[in-house]
XYZ file of C-alpha atoms in Angstrom:
666
model
C 196.951 25.266 34.223
C 200.399 26.814 34.248
C 203.001 27.549 36.809
C 203.983 31.117 37.518
C 207.405 32.296 36.460
C 209.511 32.326 39.607
C 211.239 35.590 38.572
C 208.101 37.652 38.504
C 207.366 39.926 41.519
C 204.096 38.218 42.287
C 205.927 34.889 42.487
C 208.600 36.346 44.739
C 206.060 37.146 47.472
C 204.769 33.591 47.592
C 206.790 30.697 49.096
C 208.592 28.650 46.465
C 207.041 25.367 47.814
C 204.443 24.625 50.345
C 203.661 21.138 51.542
C 200.452 20.761 53.617
C 199.518 17.524 55.314
C 201.149 15.396 52.618
C 200.738 11.626 53.000
C 202.281 9.092 50.711
C 201.188 5.452 50.705
C 202.279 2.372 48.650
C 200.309 -0.689 48.081
C 202.249 -3.913 48.927
C 200.017 -6.824 48.065
C 196.999 -6.453 50.203
C 198.695 -4.126 52.650
C 198.980 -0.316 52.419
C 202.256 1.022 53.668
C 202.462 4.706 54.632
C 205.981 6.178 54.051
C 205.179 9.938 54.650
C 202.869 11.043 57.541
C 201.289 14.576 57.491
C 204.265 16.391 56.085
C 204.165 20.188 56.385
C 206.956 22.287 54.938
C 207.640 25.720 53.474
C 210.666 26.235 51.307
C 211.643 29.749 50.023
C 213.520 30.549 46.974
C 217.281 30.660 47.309
C 217.385 28.354 50.272
C 219.837 25.463 50.383
C 217.936 22.685 52.228
C 219.192 19.256 53.302
C 216.714 16.611 53.930
C 218.375 14.126 56.224
C 217.317 10.704 57.470
C 218.246 7.104 57.607
C 217.435 4.608 54.822
C 213.628 4.059 54.799
C 212.791 7.403 56.397
C 210.956 8.723 53.320
C 213.455 11.388 52.341
C 213.762 10.183 48.741
C 209.988 9.904 48.428
C 209.577 13.387 49.718
C 212.201 14.662 47.155
C 210.290 12.908 44.346
C 207.104 14.589 45.299
C 208.787 17.960 45.555
C 210.316 17.377 42.091
C 206.960 16.439 40.577
C 208.243 12.912 39.784
C 205.610 11.480 42.177
C 202.263 12.502 43.585
C 201.085 12.566 47.104
C 198.377 10.184 48.218
C 196.740 12.889 50.291
C 197.403 16.531 51.357
C 198.380 19.403 49.079
C 201.714 20.449 47.442
C 201.847 23.942 45.930
C 204.459 25.602 43.915
C 204.053 29.501 43.995
C 200.596 29.004 45.380
C 199.420 26.698 42.641
C 198.422 23.085 43.501
C 200.393 20.510 41.747
C 197.603 18.014 42.012
C 195.663 19.948 39.337
C 198.345 19.709 36.770
C 198.138 17.369 33.833
C 201.130 14.998 33.034
C 202.473 17.230 30.353
C 202.222 20.325 32.616
C 204.209 18.448 35.246
C 206.776 17.686 32.488
C 206.879 21.429 31.560
C 207.579 22.312 35.189
C 210.442 19.791 35.388
C 212.141 20.857 32.227
C 211.805 24.636 32.805
C 212.282 24.888 36.581
C 213.725 21.706 38.058
C 217.189 20.237 37.647
C 217.856 16.657 39.041
C 221.218 15.308 40.292
C 220.902 11.637 41.005
C 223.200 9.401 43.095
C 223.544 6.975 40.232
C 224.019 9.811 37.690
C 221.318 8.462 35.297
C 223.176 9.449 32.188
C 222.217 8.068 28.739
C 224.926 5.618 27.773
C 224.581 5.821 24.003
C 225.403 9.625 23.765
C 228.316 11.751 24.792
C 228.603 14.142 27.612
C 227.599 17.229 25.602
C 224.498 15.498 24.231
C 223.548 14.185 27.648
C 223.633 17.785 29.059
C 221.690 19.051 26.107
C 218.725 16.611 26.445
C 216.526 18.902 28.674
C 217.041 21.788 26.233
C 215.792 19.682 23.364
C 212.500 19.207 25.045
C 212.339 22.805 26.131
C 212.728 24.061 22.525
C 216.060 25.776 22.912
C 217.840 26.736 19.589
C 220.210 24.033 18.488
C 223.355 26.242 18.226
C 222.699 27.935 21.511
C 221.946 24.563 23.041
C 225.259 23.024 21.896
C 227.237 26.183 23.043
C 225.586 26.200 26.480
C 226.109 22.518 27.078
C 229.787 22.924 26.135
C 230.081 26.014 28.380
C 228.617 24.298 31.437
C 230.945 21.356 31.103
C 233.871 23.733 30.675
C 232.854 25.634 33.821
C 232.656 22.290 35.707
C 236.134 21.289 34.524
C 235.144 18.932 31.699
C 236.153 20.863 28.697
C 238.238 17.941 27.349
C 235.476 15.372 27.999
C 232.628 16.839 26.057
C 232.838 14.120 23.392
C 233.283 11.207 25.845
C 230.466 8.745 26.601
C 229.530 8.032 30.311
C 231.323 4.767 30.179
C 234.522 6.749 29.465
C 234.112 9.059 32.489
C 234.921 8.548 36.135
C 232.143 8.667 38.825
C 233.052 12.308 39.718
C 233.078 13.348 36.096
C 229.694 11.662 35.452
C 228.208 13.502 38.460
C 229.512 16.780 37.058
C 227.831 15.918 33.708
C 224.643 15.336 35.708
C 224.946 18.742 37.443
C 225.531 20.402 34.007
C 222.354 18.660 32.826
C 220.407 19.990 35.829
C 221.601 23.562 34.950
C 220.939 23.293 31.195
C 217.526 24.940 31.247
C 218.413 27.290 34.159
C 217.702 24.905 37.023
C 215.958 27.403 39.305
C 215.489 24.456 41.679
C 218.134 21.782 42.001
C 217.039 18.541 43.637
C 220.119 16.366 44.509
C 219.503 12.875 45.673
C 222.555 11.632 47.628
C 224.795 13.619 45.169
C 228.063 12.395 46.839
C 226.873 8.920 47.745
C 228.789 7.165 44.991
C 231.799 9.408 45.011
C 235.155 9.433 46.719
C 235.894 12.091 49.313
C 237.591 14.511 46.939
C 234.910 14.214 44.195
C 232.214 14.569 46.887
C 233.817 17.809 48.251
C 233.965 19.156 44.763
C 230.340 18.501 44.205
C 229.311 20.059 47.500
C 231.317 23.257 46.552
C 229.532 23.323 43.166
C 226.113 23.180 44.949
C 227.140 25.859 47.360
C 228.206 28.094 44.478
C 225.003 27.517 42.711
C 223.040 28.449 45.804
C 225.055 31.606 46.073
C 224.019 32.533 42.580
C 220.269 32.179 43.469
C 219.530 28.456 42.803
C 217.383 26.775 45.388
C 219.036 23.605 46.410
C 217.191 20.716 47.885
C 219.637 17.839 48.859
C 218.743 14.469 50.247
C 221.400 12.759 52.296
C 222.027 10.462 55.233
C 225.347 12.181 56.065
C 225.067 14.677 58.986
C 228.403 16.299 57.857
C 226.925 17.073 54.401
C 223.717 18.231 55.910
C 225.596 20.648 58.142
C 226.992 22.478 55.082
C 223.465 23.370 54.063
C 221.640 26.479 55.317
C 218.657 24.460 56.581
C 218.181 20.873 57.687
C 214.900 18.936 57.630
C 215.257 15.654 59.496
C 212.798 12.701 58.764
C 212.381 9.483 60.768
C 209.813 6.866 59.794
C 208.097 9.201 57.534
C 207.701 12.074 60.046
C 209.458 15.424 60.217
C 211.220 15.349 63.561
C 213.306 18.477 63.090
C 213.442 21.489 60.920
C 216.157 24.070 61.682
C 218.490 26.633 60.203
C 222.264 26.246 60.300
C 224.982 28.746 60.934
C 225.325 29.041 57.138
C 221.837 30.425 56.657
C 221.612 33.660 54.758
C 218.773 35.028 52.675
C 220.193 35.465 49.154
C 218.775 38.123 46.843
C 220.348 36.701 43.756
C 218.237 35.195 40.936
C 219.215 32.362 38.497
C 219.914 33.526 35.076
C 216.841 33.126 32.786
C 218.032 30.760 29.973
C 215.140 29.614 27.919
C 213.498 32.967 27.247
C 216.584 34.061 25.259
C 217.069 31.024 23.232
C 213.574 29.478 22.685
C 212.529 28.392 19.264
C 209.110 28.415 17.615
C 206.709 25.694 18.465
C 207.028 24.091 15.026
C 210.856 24.196 15.026
C 210.860 22.851 18.536
C 208.635 19.892 17.366
C 211.042 19.233 14.427
C 213.964 19.303 16.777
C 212.367 16.719 19.164
C 211.553 14.571 16.165
C 215.177 14.676 15.071
C 216.284 13.775 18.643
C 213.897 10.770 18.665
C 215.056 9.724 15.211
C 218.744 9.951 16.491
C 218.070 7.931 19.627
C 216.192 5.387 17.582
C 219.151 4.863 15.327
C 221.485 4.519 18.252
C 219.175 1.981 19.885
C 219.014 -0.028 16.637
C 222.815 0.080 16.313
C 223.312 -1.009 19.881
C 221.248 -4.159 19.221
C 222.150 -5.039 15.706
C 221.225 -8.706 15.685
C 218.000 -8.151 17.526
C 217.015 -5.438 15.117
C 217.923 -7.747 12.126
C 215.925 -10.553 13.507
C 212.951 -8.236 14.154
C 213.106 -7.125 10.612
C 213.253 -10.659 9.247
C 209.453 -11.122 9.082
C 208.932 -7.805 7.439
C 211.785 -8.551 4.884
C 210.257 -11.864 3.982
C 206.744 -10.480 3.754
C 207.686 -7.443 1.583
C 210.008 -9.630 -0.605
C 207.160 -12.087 -1.021
C 204.572 -9.564 -2.005
C 206.791 -7.577 -4.514
C 208.180 -10.897 -6.008
C 204.669 -12.453 -6.354
C 203.228 -9.365 -7.927
C 206.328 -9.241 -10.236
C 205.843 -12.756 -11.165
C 202.268 -12.223 -11.874
C 202.897 -9.250 -14.007
C 205.665 -11.214 -15.890
C 203.301 -14.131 -16.394
C 200.556 -12.002 -17.526
C 202.828 -10.054 -20.034
C 204.139 -13.328 -21.297
C 200.642 -14.852 -21.840
C 199.433 -11.693 -23.454
C 202.392 -11.531 -25.853
C 201.651 -15.168 -26.691
C 197.977 -14.211 -27.339
C 199.208 -11.760 -29.883
C 199.854 -14.773 -32.120
C 196.160 -15.001 -32.528
C 196.034 -11.471 -33.777
C 195.743 -8.197 -31.964
C 192.260 -6.856 -31.534
C 190.630 -9.430 -33.683
C 187.023 -10.677 -33.955
C 186.357 -14.193 -35.318
C 182.911 -14.868 -36.954
C 182.053 -18.521 -37.144
C 179.293 -20.345 -38.965
C 176.315 -21.713 -37.111
C 173.905 -20.785 -34.353
C 175.297 -20.195 -30.784
C 175.989 -23.375 -28.663
C 172.890 -24.461 -26.864
C 170.577 -22.918 -29.467
C 168.075 -25.695 -30.738
C 168.361 -24.178 -34.280
C 172.070 -25.241 -34.286
C 171.237 -28.742 -35.581
C 170.055 -27.432 -38.985
C 171.779 -24.038 -39.199
C 175.030 -24.855 -40.991
C 176.469 -23.398 -44.272
C 175.499 -19.745 -43.687
C 178.746 -17.807 -44.098
C 179.915 -16.865 -47.464
C 182.964 -14.971 -48.797
C 180.573 -12.121 -49.527
C 179.929 -11.855 -45.781
C 183.562 -11.503 -45.194
C 183.904 -8.902 -47.887
C 180.942 -6.904 -46.394
C 182.740 -6.798 -43.070
C 186.076 -5.967 -44.746
C 184.328 -2.857 -46.339
C 183.545 -1.394 -42.880
C 185.717 1.617 -41.974
C 186.679 0.245 -38.567
C 188.090 -3.014 -40.113
C 191.757 -3.184 -41.177
C 191.564 -6.491 -43.010
C 189.745 -9.767 -43.092
C 190.702 -13.461 -43.786
C 188.071 -16.065 -44.650
C 188.912 -19.483 -43.339
C 187.860 -23.168 -43.700
C 189.603 -26.252 -42.405
C 189.960 -29.837 -43.306
C 192.108 -32.813 -42.621
C 193.583 -35.005 -45.335
C 196.644 -37.156 -46.156
C 199.567 -35.284 -47.638
C 202.403 -37.025 -49.379
C 205.876 -35.945 -50.420
C 207.850 -38.647 -52.189
C 207.719 -41.625 -49.855
C 206.493 -39.614 -46.820
C 202.808 -39.574 -46.167
C 201.144 -37.932 -43.041
C 197.632 -36.930 -41.920
C 197.730 -33.136 -42.101
C 195.535 -30.135 -41.226
C 194.729 -28.020 -44.263
C 193.428 -24.435 -43.950
C 191.977 -22.241 -46.575
C 192.825 -18.599 -45.805
C 192.726 -15.097 -47.322
C 195.515 -12.975 -48.614
C 195.604 -11.049 -45.260
C 195.861 -14.156 -43.062
C 199.336 -13.390 -41.905
C 198.293 -9.830 -40.989
C 195.230 -10.867 -38.919
C 196.820 -13.890 -37.214
C 200.204 -12.435 -36.218
C 202.047 -15.393 -37.842
C 205.339 -14.555 -39.542
C 207.260 -16.041 -42.491
C 210.878 -17.213 -42.239
C 211.060 -18.228 -45.863
C 209.278 -17.383 -49.056
C 206.191 -15.226 -49.510
C 202.509 -15.068 -48.587
C 199.437 -15.043 -50.745
C 198.254 -12.098 -52.823
C 195.150 -10.984 -54.521
C 195.903 -12.955 -57.545
C 196.448 -16.071 -55.533
C 192.806 -15.625 -54.400
C 191.277 -14.763 -57.709
C 193.062 -17.420 -59.758
C 192.646 -20.125 -57.176
C 196.380 -20.911 -57.389
C 197.670 -24.160 -55.961
C 200.266 -22.482 -53.810
C 200.730 -23.535 -50.197
C 202.403 -22.139 -47.050
C 203.652 -24.757 -44.559
C 204.131 -24.430 -40.831
C 207.346 -25.595 -38.999
C 205.839 -28.933 -38.128
C 205.002 -29.720 -41.818
C 208.616 -28.570 -42.697
C 210.046 -30.976 -40.156
C 207.747 -33.781 -41.245
C 208.109 -33.578 -45.085
C 211.460 -31.882 -45.466
C 213.600 -32.826 -42.443
C 216.772 -32.628 -44.613
C 215.857 -29.760 -46.785
C 216.768 -26.369 -45.447
C 214.918 -24.584 -48.270
C 211.664 -26.334 -49.332
C 210.457 -23.388 -51.441
C 209.267 -24.656 -54.890
C 208.763 -28.304 -53.669
C 205.415 -29.938 -54.491
C 203.137 -31.788 -52.004
C 200.229 -33.900 -52.925
C 197.280 -32.745 -50.896
C 194.782 -35.706 -51.334
C 194.839 -35.711 -55.063
C 195.646 -31.926 -55.527
C 199.192 -30.963 -55.948
C 200.478 -27.876 -54.084
C 203.672 -25.886 -54.536
C 205.379 -24.576 -51.438
C 205.720 -20.804 -51.574
C 206.372 -19.929 -47.916
C 207.366 -21.381 -44.469
C 205.988 -20.028 -41.232
C 208.206 -19.267 -38.217
C 208.000 -21.697 -35.317
C 205.255 -20.908 -32.767
C 206.222 -22.113 -29.321
C 203.727 -19.852 -27.501
C 200.937 -22.436 -26.961
C 198.475 -20.206 -28.649
C 197.391 -19.967 -32.310
C 197.163 -22.700 -35.018
C 200.926 -22.983 -35.391
C 201.095 -24.223 -31.815
C 199.432 -27.544 -32.856
C 201.605 -30.672 -32.841
C 200.336 -31.844 -36.262
C 201.654 -30.422 -39.533
C 199.566 -27.742 -41.064
C 199.279 -26.347 -44.629
C 197.722 -23.124 -45.767
C 196.321 -22.462 -49.212
C 194.044 -19.813 -50.760
C 190.421 -20.337 -49.499
C 189.113 -20.130 -52.995
C 191.377 -22.960 -54.080
C 190.428 -25.116 -51.090
C 186.650 -24.384 -51.745
C 186.769 -25.362 -55.448
C 189.562 -27.892 -55.697
C 189.717 -29.604 -52.360
C 186.222 -29.746 -50.682
C 183.858 -28.391 -53.309
C 181.839 -25.977 -51.222
C 180.596 -22.413 -51.739
C 180.623 -21.673 -48.004
C 183.308 -20.715 -45.576
C 183.517 -21.819 -42.013
C 184.662 -18.543 -40.364
C 186.491 -15.325 -41.044
C 188.730 -13.220 -38.830
C 188.479 -9.388 -38.855
C 191.365 -7.240 -37.683
C 189.902 -4.143 -35.998
C 191.572 -0.784 -35.956
C 193.451 -0.266 -32.740
C 191.705 3.076 -32.267
C 188.273 1.447 -32.226
C 186.779 -0.242 -29.161
C 186.590 -3.925 -29.931
C 183.264 -4.295 -28.056
C 181.842 -1.474 -30.269
C 183.171 -3.237 -33.371
C 181.761 -6.540 -32.227
C 178.333 -5.033 -31.869
C 178.496 -3.391 -35.246
C 179.646 -6.508 -37.023
C 176.812 -8.519 -35.234
C 174.234 -5.977 -36.473
C 175.657 -6.069 -40.000
C 175.530 -9.933 -40.092
C 172.008 -10.053 -38.747
C 170.895 -7.552 -41.379
C 172.511 -9.727 -44.095
C 171.260 -13.057 -42.822
C 167.954 -12.072 -41.154
C 168.995 -14.054 -38.158
C 171.847 -14.700 -35.770
C 173.031 -17.854 -37.427
C 176.685 -17.124 -36.522
C 178.998 -16.980 -33.467
C 181.371 -14.152 -32.562
C 184.530 -14.441 -30.558
C 186.391 -11.365 -29.563
C 190.127 -11.815 -28.843
C 189.935 -9.005 -26.401
C 187.583 -10.963 -24.077
C 190.495 -13.648 -23.924
C 192.853 -10.946 -23.006
C 190.490 -9.526 -20.358
C 189.856 -13.065 -18.988
C 193.525 -13.768 -18.600
C 194.257 -10.377 -17.135
C 191.435 -10.788 -14.513
C 192.527 -14.439 -13.795
C 196.250 -13.563 -13.358
C 195.306 -10.592 -11.198
C 193.084 -12.809 -9.033
C 195.884 -15.369 -8.649
C 198.401 -12.607 -7.788
C 195.961 -11.239 -5.200
C 195.492 -14.627 -3.697
C 199.168 -15.471 -3.339
C 199.964 -11.878 -2.198
C 197.325 -12.269 0.485
C 199.215 -15.369 1.720
C 202.443 -13.358 1.692
C 200.752 -10.626 3.667
C 200.298 -12.984 6.518
C 204.091 -13.009 6.746
C 203.996 -9.207 7.100
C 201.388 -9.556 9.964
C 203.634 -12.063 11.690
C 206.565 -9.784 11.189
C 204.458 -6.876 12.640
C 203.692 -8.937 15.754
C 207.511 -9.667 16.039
C 208.151 -5.954 15.876
C 205.529 -5.368 18.650
C 207.068 -8.019 20.968
C 210.659 -6.748 20.460
C 209.564 -3.138 21.069
C 207.784 -4.318 24.342
C 211.087 -5.837 25.336
C 212.901 -2.710 24.311
C 210.607 -0.570 26.514
C 211.245 -2.848 29.465
C 215.107 -2.755 28.836
C 215.120 0.991 28.437
C 212.722 1.816 31.371
C 215.492 3.672 33.141
C 216.241 5.807 30.066
C 212.410 6.679 29.893
C 212.487 7.730 33.556
C 215.530 10.026 32.923
C 213.847 11.547 29.933
C 210.674 12.147 31.931
C 212.714 13.583 34.791
C 214.373 16.125 32.499
C 211.047 17.260 31.059
C 210.083 14.895 28.224
C 206.352 14.990 27.446
C 204.368 11.745 27.160
C 204.062 12.513 23.405
C 207.821 12.796 23.196
C 208.394 9.372 24.767
C 205.660 7.903 22.519
C 207.235 9.529 19.529
C 210.613 8.073 20.241
C 209.449 4.458 20.395
C 206.989 4.833 17.519
C 209.726 6.222 15.312
C 211.968 3.293 16.228
C 209.303 0.730 15.308
C 208.519 2.567 12.050
C 212.320 2.823 11.235
C 212.718 -0.974 11.809
C 209.727 -1.672 9.538
C 210.849 0.834 6.874
C 214.379 -0.570 6.825
C 212.929 -4.040 6.638
C 210.724 -2.943 3.850
C 213.734 -1.549 1.927
C 215.717 -4.634 2.463
C 212.642 -6.680 1.357
C 212.286 -4.748 -1.848
C 216.093 -5.316 -2.422
C 215.728 -9.085 -1.750
C 212.666 -9.054 -4.227
C 214.917 -7.457 -6.951
C 217.644 -10.033 -6.172
C 215.107 -12.888 -6.529
C 213.677 -11.333 -9.758
C 217.164 -10.953 -11.261
C 217.883 -14.564 -10.482
C 214.627 -15.773 -12.048
C 215.278 -13.542 -15.102
C 218.665 -15.043 -15.617
C 217.459 -18.602 -15.212
C 214.287 -17.982 -17.355
C 216.148 -16.106 -20.154
C 213.966 -14.336 -22.753
C 211.134 -16.729 -22.267
C 210.105 -15.382 -18.891
C 210.673 -11.997 -17.113
C 209.753 -10.818 -13.707
C 208.203 -7.381 -14.240
C 208.219 -5.175 -11.118
C 205.217 -3.005 -10.504
C 205.971 0.521 -9.153
C 202.532 0.419 -7.571
C 203.370 -2.788 -5.655
C 206.708 -1.404 -4.555
C 205.170 1.827 -3.301
C 202.364 -0.159 -1.648
C 204.815 -2.494 0.095
C 206.806 0.471 1.416
C 203.583 2.212 2.674
C 202.467 -1.093 4.076
C 205.690 -1.646 6.068
C 205.361 1.934 7.424
C 201.835 1.328 8.497
C 202.844 -2.086 10.256
C 205.406 0.035 12.215
C 202.886 2.553 13.254
C 200.153 -0.006 14.127
C 202.272 -2.591 15.873
C 204.616 -0.004 17.391
C 201.654 1.945 18.949
C 201.103 -0.329 21.904
C 204.721 -0.497 23.022
C 205.113 3.404 22.528
C 201.971 4.042 24.547
C 203.198 1.715 27.368
C 206.446 3.661 27.403
C 204.716 7.024 27.459
C 202.458 5.836 30.392
C 205.347 4.728 32.632
C 205.502 6.376 36.091
C 208.767 8.455 36.223
C 209.724 7.291 39.797
C 209.062 3.627 38.948
C 211.129 4.045 35.751
C 213.928 5.728 37.384
C 214.170 2.855 40.105
C 214.949 0.162 37.409
C 218.408 -0.411 36.014
């Protein structure tokens, strides 16, 4: 339901306001107090009416009902023939911002913004164009003698100047009906006279003035006086100043109104600006509110970064086992009863058959033994491994000295050996270059042709504490252990081939060769997958704990926003009085909560980067925190959602406040 435009012909023929049998009651504990009794009034457009009475007579309550800030308990109040009781909250807000202008005894200006912005607030909610809004606000202040005060905040203005700002605000959207509650009550005589002159001038230009006062001298300057006592109208008469004006207030909004979408964006910007001002006004409280969010976001991002770094480090270390490799070992699978008699099944020919497959890059047969190795007067129990010419390729090991095995080493069964770093430190502690030296392996001499690089990863054979020697597998089979079988072989799979598909193909090949599954297969990719899933699960677990901090932070935001709503109740009342919708009020506090959480999220991400940088510097090259863009985006989204979720209740409470109750609180 909408209110008629007061400038139309149809509206002019209907009384501006009609009050029929209005009763207003308040509940005080278990008692009901009636402050207005069967009020009947008719007010026409263009009148200047003074409602007079002593304190407690009900005059301010009546003005609040007339200004649609409050509702009658019984009776009917109509504007241009339409009952106000049928209007929704937002329709009442539209009525206040487009037709009413309020002048309060205590001014009720917003302390965080300057005079121009205070005057312009009603136009923001009415959808007036930004440039026109600013120009009109400045023009109104200039007309009221405040041209040099447009940039001053209320605290920088005198009482009379603040009241003029309040009058300018009432006129911002046109102010067809000006409701003034004790407009001179807090002013000195000179300022009071100036305000009364302004009201009389406005009335002469067609504005309807309804003034509440307890001063008979002020009431005498009006055209009509309505006197209340104990909630009853005891007198209603016209003064000598009464004259029926034909002037009409200038229509303001129709000329400068923006589209609905542009108006919505404008209100969002206003809410955003006021949120920033509120946060700036309470810096320490805002920072403490953010603290839970900062810690939570920093924890989540850091934990995920640590998890990613750990995972990357482990996977890098796993590469020492060979990238995308499949190991085929002799013997039936563990738990199979045939295992007790199923040894000595793998042969070098099996390894060659696998090496001939198109998806296999290279293969290295392998067998292992332990024996005493001696060099001069040094003797040590040592691991000895027979390997193929491609061992270094499939294992990921690297040489720091010498060379590896070649085809001739395998065919000729040469007595060449490669030693790992442990063996070098054991047998050649003072020899920087042991190439060419001869070790006695059991009773077989072996010449050192290469030295492996140290392996500190914790993975692979080179990570063992005991010294290890490598020789051609053919040499070890014939000269050291006298066997025609190998214990295992490692196949390096083409990176473009699925390791699981290659595993299935090798298994089928081996079964076709042996007629049974007398072998075991280990896929290095399964190790990778296991580690990835394990680190991901651990990261998720620790992140879940960190998220608790986010929830606690969200509860802190909600508590502080509830306090903020309580502290700023008067501001909410002022905004409602000048026409803010419930959605506008809710928007403002919700944006503030979201801003606190977003800023907390950004600071939390920054803290996480600082923590990561510290860890990276301390850890050096051995460990790095790797930040996940997904986790950072998720943290940012999460902080925003926390603002929305935990800011909703305070914002809704603010939007549901009663304008009269809100205005009565300081």
